[in-house]
Short mmCIF file of C-alpha atoms and ligand atoms in Angstrom, two decimals:
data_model
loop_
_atom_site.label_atom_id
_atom_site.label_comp_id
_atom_site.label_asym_id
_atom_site.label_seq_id
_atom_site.Cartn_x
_atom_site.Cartn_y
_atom_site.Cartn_z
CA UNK A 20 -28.47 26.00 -13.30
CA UNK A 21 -26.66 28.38 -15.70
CA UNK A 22 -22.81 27.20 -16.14
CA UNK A 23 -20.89 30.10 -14.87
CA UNK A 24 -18.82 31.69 -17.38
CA UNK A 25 -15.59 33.50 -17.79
CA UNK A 26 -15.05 36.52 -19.41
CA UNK A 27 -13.42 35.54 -22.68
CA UNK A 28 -10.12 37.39 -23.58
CA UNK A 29 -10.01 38.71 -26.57
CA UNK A 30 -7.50 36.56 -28.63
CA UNK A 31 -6.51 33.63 -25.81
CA UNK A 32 -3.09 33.51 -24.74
CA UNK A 33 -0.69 31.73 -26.95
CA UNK A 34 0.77 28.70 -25.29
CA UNK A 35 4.79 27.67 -25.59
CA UNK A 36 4.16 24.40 -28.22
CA UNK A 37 6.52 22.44 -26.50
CA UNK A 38 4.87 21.66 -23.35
CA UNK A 39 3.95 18.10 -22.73
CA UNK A 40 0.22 17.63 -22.01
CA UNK A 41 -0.17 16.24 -18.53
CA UNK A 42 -2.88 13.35 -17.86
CA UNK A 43 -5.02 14.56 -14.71
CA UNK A 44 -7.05 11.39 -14.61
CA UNK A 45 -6.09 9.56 -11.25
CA UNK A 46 -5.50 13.35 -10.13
CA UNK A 47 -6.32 14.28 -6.21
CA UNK A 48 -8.46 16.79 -6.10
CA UNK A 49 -4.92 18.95 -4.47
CA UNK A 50 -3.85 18.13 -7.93
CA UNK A 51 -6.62 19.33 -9.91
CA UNK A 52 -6.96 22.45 -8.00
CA UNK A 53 -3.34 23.43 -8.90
CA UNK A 54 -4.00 22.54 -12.50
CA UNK A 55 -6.94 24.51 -12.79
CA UNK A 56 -4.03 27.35 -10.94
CA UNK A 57 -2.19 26.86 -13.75
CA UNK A 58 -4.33 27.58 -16.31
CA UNK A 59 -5.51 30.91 -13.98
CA UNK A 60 -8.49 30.18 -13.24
CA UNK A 61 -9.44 32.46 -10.59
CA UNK A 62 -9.06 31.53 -6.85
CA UNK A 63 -12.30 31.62 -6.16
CA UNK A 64 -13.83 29.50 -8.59
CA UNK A 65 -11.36 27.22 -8.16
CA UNK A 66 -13.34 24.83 -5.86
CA UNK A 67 -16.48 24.49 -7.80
CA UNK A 68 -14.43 23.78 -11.16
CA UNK A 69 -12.52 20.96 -9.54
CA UNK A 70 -15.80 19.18 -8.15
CA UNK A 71 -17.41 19.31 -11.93
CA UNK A 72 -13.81 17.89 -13.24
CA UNK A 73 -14.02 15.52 -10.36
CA UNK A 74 -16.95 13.89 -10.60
CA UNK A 75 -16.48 13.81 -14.72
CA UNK A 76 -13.61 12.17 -14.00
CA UNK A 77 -14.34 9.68 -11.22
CA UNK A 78 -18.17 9.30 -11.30
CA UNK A 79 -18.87 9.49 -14.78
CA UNK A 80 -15.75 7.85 -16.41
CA UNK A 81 -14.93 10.81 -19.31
CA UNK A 82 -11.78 10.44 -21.35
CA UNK A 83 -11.80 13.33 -22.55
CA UNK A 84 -13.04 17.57 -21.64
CA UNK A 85 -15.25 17.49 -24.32
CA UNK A 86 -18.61 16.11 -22.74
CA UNK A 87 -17.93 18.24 -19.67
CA UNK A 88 -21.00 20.40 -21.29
CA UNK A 89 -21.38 22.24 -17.34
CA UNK A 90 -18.08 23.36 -18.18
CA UNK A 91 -17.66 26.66 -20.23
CA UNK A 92 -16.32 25.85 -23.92
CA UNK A 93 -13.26 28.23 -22.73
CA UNK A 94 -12.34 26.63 -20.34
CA UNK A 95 -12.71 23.51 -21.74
CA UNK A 96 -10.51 24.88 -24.39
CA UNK A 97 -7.55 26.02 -21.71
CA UNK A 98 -8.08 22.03 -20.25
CA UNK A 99 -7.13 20.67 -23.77
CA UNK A 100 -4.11 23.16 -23.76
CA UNK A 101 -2.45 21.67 -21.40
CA UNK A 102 -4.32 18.73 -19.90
CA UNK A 103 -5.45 15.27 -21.30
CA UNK A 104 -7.52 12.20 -19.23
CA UNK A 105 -5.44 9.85 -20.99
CA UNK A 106 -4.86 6.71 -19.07
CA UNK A 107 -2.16 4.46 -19.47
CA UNK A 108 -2.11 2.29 -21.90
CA UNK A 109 -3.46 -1.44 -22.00
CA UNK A 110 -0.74 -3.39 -23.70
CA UNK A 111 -2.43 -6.62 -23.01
CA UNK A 112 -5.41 -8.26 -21.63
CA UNK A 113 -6.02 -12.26 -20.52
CA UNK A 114 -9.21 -13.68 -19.78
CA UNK A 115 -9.18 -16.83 -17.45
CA UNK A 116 -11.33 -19.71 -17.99
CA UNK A 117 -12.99 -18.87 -14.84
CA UNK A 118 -13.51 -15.01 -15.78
CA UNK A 119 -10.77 -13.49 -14.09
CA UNK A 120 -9.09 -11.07 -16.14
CA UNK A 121 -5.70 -9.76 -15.65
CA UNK A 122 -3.99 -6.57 -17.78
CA UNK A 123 -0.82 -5.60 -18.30
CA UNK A 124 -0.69 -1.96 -17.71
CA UNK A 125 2.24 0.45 -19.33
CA UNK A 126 2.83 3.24 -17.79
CA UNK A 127 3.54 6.64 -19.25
CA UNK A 128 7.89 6.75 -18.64
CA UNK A 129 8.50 9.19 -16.10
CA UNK A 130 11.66 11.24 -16.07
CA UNK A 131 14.69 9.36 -16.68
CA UNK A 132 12.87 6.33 -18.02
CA UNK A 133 13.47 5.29 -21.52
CA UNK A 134 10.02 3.20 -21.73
CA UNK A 135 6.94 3.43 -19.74
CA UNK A 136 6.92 0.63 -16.52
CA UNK A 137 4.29 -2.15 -16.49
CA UNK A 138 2.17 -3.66 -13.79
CA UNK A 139 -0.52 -5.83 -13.75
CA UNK A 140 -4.01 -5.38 -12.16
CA UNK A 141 -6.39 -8.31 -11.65
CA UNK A 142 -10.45 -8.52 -11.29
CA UNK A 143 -11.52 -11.27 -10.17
CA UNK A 144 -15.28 -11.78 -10.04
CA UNK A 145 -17.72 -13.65 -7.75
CA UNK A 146 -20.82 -14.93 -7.15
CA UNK A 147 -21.56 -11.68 -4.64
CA UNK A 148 -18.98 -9.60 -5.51
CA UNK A 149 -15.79 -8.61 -8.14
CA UNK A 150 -13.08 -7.21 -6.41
CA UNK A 151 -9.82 -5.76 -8.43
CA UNK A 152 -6.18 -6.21 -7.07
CA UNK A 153 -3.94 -3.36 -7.80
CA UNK A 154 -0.55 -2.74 -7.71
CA UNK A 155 1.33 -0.55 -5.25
CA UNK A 156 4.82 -0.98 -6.78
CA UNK A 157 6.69 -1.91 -10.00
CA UNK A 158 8.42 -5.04 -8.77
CA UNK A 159 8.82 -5.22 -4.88
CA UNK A 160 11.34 -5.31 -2.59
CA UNK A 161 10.57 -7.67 -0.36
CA UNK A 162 12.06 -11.18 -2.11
CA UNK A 163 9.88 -13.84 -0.01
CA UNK A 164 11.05 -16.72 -0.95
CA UNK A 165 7.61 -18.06 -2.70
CA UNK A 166 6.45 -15.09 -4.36
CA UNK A 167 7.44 -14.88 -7.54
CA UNK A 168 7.13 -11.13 -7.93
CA UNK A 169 9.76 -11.23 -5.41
CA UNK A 170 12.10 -12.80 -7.05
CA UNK A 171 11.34 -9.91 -10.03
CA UNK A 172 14.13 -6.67 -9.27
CA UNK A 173 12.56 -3.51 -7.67
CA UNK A 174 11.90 -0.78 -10.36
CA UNK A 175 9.68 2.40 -8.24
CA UNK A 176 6.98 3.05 -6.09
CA UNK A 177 3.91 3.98 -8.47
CA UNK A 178 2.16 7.58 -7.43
CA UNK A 179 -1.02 7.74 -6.69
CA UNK A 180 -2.01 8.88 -9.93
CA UNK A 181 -0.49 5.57 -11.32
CA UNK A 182 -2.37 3.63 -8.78
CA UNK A 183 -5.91 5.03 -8.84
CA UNK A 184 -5.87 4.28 -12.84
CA UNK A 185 -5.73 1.11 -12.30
CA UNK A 186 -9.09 1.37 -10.98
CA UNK A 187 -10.30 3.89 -14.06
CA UNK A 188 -9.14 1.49 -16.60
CA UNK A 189 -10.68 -1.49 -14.65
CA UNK A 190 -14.03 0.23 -14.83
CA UNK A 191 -13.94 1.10 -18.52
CA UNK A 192 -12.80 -2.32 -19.68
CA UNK A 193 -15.73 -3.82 -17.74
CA UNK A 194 -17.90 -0.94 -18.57
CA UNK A 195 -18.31 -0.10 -14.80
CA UNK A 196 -18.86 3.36 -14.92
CA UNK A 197 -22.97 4.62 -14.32
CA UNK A 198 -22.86 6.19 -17.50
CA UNK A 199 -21.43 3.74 -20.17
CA UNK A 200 -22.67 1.40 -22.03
CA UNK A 201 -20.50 -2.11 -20.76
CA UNK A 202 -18.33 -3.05 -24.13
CA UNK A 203 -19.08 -6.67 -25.92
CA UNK A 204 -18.19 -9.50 -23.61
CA UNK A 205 -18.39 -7.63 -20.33
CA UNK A 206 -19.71 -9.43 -17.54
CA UNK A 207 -22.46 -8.00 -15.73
CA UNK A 208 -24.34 -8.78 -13.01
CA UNK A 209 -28.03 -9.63 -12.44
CA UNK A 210 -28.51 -6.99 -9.69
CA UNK A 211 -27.16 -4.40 -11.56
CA UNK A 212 -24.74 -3.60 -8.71
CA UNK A 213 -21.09 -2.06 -9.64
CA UNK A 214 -19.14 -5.17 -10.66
CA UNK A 215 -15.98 -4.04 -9.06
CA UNK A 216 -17.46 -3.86 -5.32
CA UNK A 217 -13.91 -4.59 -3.61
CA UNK A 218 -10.35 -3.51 -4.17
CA UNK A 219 -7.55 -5.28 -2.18
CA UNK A 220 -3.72 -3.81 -2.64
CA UNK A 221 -2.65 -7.67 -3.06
CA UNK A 222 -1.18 -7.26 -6.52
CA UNK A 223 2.61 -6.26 -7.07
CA UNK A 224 4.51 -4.45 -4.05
CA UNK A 225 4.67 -3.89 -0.67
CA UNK A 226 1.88 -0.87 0.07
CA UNK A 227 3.57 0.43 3.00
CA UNK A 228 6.76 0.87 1.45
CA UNK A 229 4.71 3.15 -0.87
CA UNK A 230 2.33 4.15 2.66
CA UNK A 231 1.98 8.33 1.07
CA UNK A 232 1.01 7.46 -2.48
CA UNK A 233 -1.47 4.22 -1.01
CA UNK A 234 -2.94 6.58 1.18
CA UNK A 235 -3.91 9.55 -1.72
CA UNK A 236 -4.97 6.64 -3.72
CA UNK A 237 -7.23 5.12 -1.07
CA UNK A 238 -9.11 8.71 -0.24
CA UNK A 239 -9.73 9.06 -4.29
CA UNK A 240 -11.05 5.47 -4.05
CA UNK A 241 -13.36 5.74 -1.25
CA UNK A 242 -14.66 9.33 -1.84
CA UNK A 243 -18.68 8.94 -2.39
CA UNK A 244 -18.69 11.60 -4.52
CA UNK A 245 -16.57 9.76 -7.21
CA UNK A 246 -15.61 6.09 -7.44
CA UNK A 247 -16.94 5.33 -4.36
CA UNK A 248 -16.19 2.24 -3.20
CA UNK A 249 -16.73 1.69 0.31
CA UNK A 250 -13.47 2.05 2.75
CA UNK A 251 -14.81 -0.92 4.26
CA UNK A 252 -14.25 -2.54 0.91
CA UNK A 253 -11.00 -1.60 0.73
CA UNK A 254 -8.27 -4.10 1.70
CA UNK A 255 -4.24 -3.24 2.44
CA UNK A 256 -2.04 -6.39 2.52
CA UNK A 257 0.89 -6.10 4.21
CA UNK A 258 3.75 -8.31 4.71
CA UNK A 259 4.45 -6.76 8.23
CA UNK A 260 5.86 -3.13 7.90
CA UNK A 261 4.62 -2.67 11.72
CA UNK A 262 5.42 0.68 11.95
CA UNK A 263 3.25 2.15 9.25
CA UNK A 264 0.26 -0.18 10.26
CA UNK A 265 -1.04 2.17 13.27
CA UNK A 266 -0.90 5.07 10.70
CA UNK A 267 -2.92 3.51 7.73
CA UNK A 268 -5.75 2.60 10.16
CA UNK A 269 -5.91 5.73 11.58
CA UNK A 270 -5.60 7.67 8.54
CA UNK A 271 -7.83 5.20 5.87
CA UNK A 272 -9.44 3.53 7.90
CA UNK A 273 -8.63 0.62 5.53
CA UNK A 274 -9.19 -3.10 6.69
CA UNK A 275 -5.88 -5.12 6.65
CA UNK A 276 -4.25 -8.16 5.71
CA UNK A 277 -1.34 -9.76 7.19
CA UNK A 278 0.70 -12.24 5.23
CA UNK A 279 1.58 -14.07 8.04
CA UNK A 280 2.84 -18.13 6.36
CA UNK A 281 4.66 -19.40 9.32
CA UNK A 282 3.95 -19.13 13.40
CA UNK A 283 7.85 -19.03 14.19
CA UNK A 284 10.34 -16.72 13.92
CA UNK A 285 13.55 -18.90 11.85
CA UNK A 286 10.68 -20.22 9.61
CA UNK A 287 9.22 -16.91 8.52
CA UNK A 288 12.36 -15.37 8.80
CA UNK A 289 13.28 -18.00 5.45
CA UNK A 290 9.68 -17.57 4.00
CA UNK A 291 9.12 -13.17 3.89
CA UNK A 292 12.71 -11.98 5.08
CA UNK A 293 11.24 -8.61 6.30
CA UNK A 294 10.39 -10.90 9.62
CA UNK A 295 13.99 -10.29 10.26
CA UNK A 296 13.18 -6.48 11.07
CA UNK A 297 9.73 -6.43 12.40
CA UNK A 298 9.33 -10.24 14.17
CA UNK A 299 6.07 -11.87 14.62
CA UNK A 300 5.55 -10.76 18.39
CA UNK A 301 5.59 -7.53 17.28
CA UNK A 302 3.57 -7.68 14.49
CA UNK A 303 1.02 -8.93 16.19
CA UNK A 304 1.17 -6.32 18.69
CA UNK A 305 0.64 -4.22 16.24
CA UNK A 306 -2.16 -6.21 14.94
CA UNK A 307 -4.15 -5.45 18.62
CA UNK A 308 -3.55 -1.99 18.26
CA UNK A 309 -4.46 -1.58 14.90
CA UNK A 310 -7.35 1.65 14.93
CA UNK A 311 -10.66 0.46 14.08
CA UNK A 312 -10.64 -3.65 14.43
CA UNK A 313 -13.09 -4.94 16.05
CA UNK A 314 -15.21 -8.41 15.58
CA UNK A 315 -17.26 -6.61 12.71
CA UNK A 316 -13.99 -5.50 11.26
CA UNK A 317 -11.36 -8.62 11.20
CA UNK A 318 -7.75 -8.53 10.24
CA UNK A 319 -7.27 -10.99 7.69
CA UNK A 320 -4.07 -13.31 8.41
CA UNK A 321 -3.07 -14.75 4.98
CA UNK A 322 -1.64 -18.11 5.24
CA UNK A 323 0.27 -19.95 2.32
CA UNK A 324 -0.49 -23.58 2.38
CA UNK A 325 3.32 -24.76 1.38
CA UNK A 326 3.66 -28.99 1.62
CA UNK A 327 5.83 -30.13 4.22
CA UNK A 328 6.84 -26.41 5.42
CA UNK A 329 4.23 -24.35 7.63
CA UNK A 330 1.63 -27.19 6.75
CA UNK A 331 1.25 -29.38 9.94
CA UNK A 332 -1.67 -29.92 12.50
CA UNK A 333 0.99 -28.47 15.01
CA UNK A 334 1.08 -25.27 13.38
CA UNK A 335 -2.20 -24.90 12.74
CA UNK A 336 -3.27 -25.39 16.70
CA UNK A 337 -0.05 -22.41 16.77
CA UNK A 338 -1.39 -20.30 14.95
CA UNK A 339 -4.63 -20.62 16.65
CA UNK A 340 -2.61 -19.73 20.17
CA UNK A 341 -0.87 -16.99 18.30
CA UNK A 342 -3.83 -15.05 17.30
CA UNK A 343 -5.41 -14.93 20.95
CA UNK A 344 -6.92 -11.74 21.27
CA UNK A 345 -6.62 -10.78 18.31
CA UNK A 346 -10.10 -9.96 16.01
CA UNK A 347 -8.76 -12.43 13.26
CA UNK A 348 -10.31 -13.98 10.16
CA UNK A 349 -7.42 -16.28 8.39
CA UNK A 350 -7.32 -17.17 4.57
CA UNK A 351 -6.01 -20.19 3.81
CA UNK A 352 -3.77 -19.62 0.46
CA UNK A 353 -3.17 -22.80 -1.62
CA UNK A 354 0.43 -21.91 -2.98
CA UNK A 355 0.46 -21.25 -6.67
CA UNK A 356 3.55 -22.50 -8.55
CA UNK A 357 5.72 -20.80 -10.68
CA UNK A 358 8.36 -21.95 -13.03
CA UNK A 359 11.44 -22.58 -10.90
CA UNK A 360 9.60 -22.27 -7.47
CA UNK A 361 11.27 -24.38 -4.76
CA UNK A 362 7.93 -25.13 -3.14
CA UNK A 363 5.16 -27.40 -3.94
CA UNK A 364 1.11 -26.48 -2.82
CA UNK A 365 0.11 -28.62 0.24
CA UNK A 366 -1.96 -31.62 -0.90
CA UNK A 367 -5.94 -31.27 -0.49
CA UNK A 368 -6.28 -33.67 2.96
CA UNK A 369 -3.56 -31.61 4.82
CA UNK A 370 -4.97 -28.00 3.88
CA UNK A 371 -8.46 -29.42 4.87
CA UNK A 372 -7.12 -30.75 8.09
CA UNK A 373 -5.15 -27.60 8.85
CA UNK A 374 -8.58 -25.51 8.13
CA UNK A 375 -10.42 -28.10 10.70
CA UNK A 376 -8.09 -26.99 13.04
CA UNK A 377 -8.87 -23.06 12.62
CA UNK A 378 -12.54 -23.53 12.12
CA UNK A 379 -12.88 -25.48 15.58
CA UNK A 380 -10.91 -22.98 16.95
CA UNK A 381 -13.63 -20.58 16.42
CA UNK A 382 -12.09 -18.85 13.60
CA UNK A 383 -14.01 -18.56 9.90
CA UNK A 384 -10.85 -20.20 7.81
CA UNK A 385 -12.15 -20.35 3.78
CA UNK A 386 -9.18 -21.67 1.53
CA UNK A 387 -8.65 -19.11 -1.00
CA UNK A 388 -9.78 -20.83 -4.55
CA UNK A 389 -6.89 -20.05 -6.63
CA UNK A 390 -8.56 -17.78 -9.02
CA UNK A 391 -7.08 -17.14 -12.92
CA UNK A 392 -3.91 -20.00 -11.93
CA UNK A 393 -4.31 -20.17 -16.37
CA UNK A 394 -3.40 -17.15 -16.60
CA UNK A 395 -0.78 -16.66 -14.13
CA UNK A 396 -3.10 -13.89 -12.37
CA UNK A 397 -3.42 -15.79 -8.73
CA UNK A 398 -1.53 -14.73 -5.90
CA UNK A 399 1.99 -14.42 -5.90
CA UNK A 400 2.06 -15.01 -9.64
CA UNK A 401 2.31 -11.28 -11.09
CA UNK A 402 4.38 -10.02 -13.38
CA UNK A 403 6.21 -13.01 -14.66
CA UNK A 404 3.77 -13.99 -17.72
CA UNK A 405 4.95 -10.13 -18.67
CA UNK A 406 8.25 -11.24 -19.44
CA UNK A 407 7.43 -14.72 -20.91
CA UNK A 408 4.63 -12.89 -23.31
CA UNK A 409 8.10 -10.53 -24.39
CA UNK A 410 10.03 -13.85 -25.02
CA UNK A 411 7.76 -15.22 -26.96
CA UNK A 412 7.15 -11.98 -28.67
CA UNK A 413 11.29 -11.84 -29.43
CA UNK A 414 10.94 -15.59 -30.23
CA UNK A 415 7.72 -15.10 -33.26
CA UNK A 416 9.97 -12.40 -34.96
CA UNK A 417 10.60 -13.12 -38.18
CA UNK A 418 14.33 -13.88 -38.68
N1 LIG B 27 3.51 -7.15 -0.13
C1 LIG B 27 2.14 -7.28 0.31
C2 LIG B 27 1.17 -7.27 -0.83
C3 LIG B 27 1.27 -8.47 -1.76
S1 LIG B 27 -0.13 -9.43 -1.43
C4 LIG B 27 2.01 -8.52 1.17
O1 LIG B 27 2.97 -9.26 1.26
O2 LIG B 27 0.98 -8.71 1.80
C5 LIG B 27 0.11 -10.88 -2.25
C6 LIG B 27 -0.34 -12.06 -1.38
O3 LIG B 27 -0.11 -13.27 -2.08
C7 LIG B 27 0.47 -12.13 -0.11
O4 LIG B 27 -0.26 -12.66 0.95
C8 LIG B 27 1.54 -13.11 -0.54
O5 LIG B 27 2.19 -13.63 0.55
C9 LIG B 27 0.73 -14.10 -1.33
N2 LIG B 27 1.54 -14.89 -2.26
C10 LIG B 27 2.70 -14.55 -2.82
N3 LIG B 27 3.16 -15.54 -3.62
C11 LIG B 27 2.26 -16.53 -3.55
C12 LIG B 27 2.16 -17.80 -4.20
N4 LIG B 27 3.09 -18.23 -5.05
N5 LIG B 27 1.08 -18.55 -3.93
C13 LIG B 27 0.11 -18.08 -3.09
N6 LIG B 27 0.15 -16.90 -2.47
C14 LIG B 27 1.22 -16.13 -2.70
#
């Protein structure tokens, strides 16, 4: 097909020098239409232009207009005016011994900020699938007591753009996009399947505190004409923000995750505070509503194995009562330890006793193999090797 083309002004417009170029990669296609508004592009051409950019952007992986060949040169021209694909920038990378690899991701600075905000993104790859945990928030808000990205100040909600790069960067580092070749190193797997097959909001934040931007992201994600990773893929962990769980169900149709930890009220009220506002009965009402579970598609219940706190057969045989009715999977979490943490990680007989319980209970209750603990990329772990990296940074400056 013959790319349509415009009729070329005679000298093009001169542009004001001093306007920033704006990144569209990570756009919506809402924002991309208005961008390609901006630069005039007529109304009705408007949709046909923002599917080319869109599946340049999302289905191909391009960095840049300049391969866009479908597009006219002009308007390729007007793009580069004003718009880039830059992503944000990779300030560090750490391979685990067992493959996972976690990066440190700086953000452009928004308005107001001096420097660009970091979070960190995780992949963590399996036998039959990789699945990459993004961030919904810079810090969180949330301070459960074992999480050390809780105990890390709040800093903003990331938009959607900021959240959906996450996965574009992901895919370039591991050479995951159809049409580029996978850099030296990358893994790849012997099917020739995508290697990031899953995505799971589990890194930094609380996604329902951040439900509009988590929701734009998640459409972006799961739309089969771009990055297309199934919805059913697609995992939302929440620490209980009940009232925006009937919403992202409806309107995602994203499975969930509960971090549950404890089966009574004063105990989980100690362990993830925000029990004090939205208590377990009512989270797990919430749970039975929630649109779309069903046996095929189980709530996960996340469960941090912590010694001598939530840990005993008693709970377990609780927990099994507590999720009656309810179509429940439940992920054991050995705890990971952080500097300073005042827990300790359940020793192995008492997590295997506690998943005995579960599992003859009729519930499938795998214990979460703490993935990239070298690293500090496992659970609950985020964030803080960013500051110890600066330290030592500070500390190997030359007096
Ligand atoms: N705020 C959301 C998303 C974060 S998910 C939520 O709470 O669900 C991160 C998961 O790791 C949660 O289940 C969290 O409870 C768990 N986690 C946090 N710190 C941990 C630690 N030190 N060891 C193991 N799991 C931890």
């Amino acid at each position: 097909m013959q790319p349509l083309q415009f009729a070329e002004p005679a000298s093009p417009p001169a542009e004001p020098l001093d306007i920033p170029r704006r990144s569209l990669a990570g756009a919506t296609r809402r924002e991309l239409a208005s961008a390609l508004a901006e630069i005039d592009v007529p109304e009705r051409e408007i949709r046909m232009r923002a599917a080319q950019l869109w599946h340049w952007i999302y289905h191909r992986g391009a960095s840049s207009f300049d391969p866009m060949l479908n597009v006219s040169k002009h308007l390729r021209a007007r793009l580069g005016e004003r718009f880039t694909l830059a992503r944000p920038e990779v300030a560090a990378e750490q391979i685990s011994r067992d493959g996972t690899r976690k990066w440190l991701i700086r953000l452009a600075p928004k308005d107001g900020e001096s420097r660009g905000a970091e979070v960190e993104c995780v992949y963590i790859p399996d036998v039959d699938r990789g699945t990459l945990c993004v961030s919904s928030q810079v810090g969180c808000t949330l301070t459960c007591s074992f999480c050390h990205t809780g105990t890390q100040k709040f800093v903003r909600n990331l938009t959607s753009q900021e959240i959906i790069s996450q996965l574009i960067i992901a895919r370039e580092q591991l050479g995951d996009f159809p049409c580029q070749a996978p850099p030296e190193g990358a893994p790849v797997l012997s099917d020739g399947s995508r290697l990031i097959s899953n995505i799971v909001f589990m890194g930094m934040g609380e996604p329902l505190y951040n439900y509009e931007s988590v929701r734009e992201a998640l459409a972006v994600m799961a739309d089969g004409d771009g990055l297309s990773v199934s919805k059913r893929r697609i995992t939302v962990s929440t620490a209980g923000v009940t009232p925006r769980m009937e919403e992202l169900g409806r309107e995602t149709g994203a499975m969930l995750a509960i971090s549950l930890h404890a089966v009574r009220d004063e105990l989980r009220d100690r362990l993830v505070p925000l029990n004090k506002k939205y208590p377990i009965k009512d989270l797990l009402q919430a749970c039975r509503t929630y649109p779309g579970a069903s046996n095929a598609r189980r709530i996960t219940f996340e469960y941090v194995m912590l010694k001598g706190i939530n840990d005993s057969p008693a709970e377990a045989r609780e927990l099994v009562r507590l999720l009656k009715g309810v179509p429940a999977k439940i992920n054991l979490i050995p705890f990971n330890p952080w500097p300073g943490a005042p827990y300790e990680c359940s020793d192995w007989p008492t997590i295997e006793r506690f998943s005995d319980i579960v599992f003859n209970a009729g519930y499938a209750s795998p214990v979460r193999t703490p993935r990239g603990r070298d690293i500090l990329a496992a659970c609950g772990q985020l964030k803080s090797e960013t500051e110890k990296l600066r330290a030592r940074a500070l500390l190997s400056v030359d007096p």
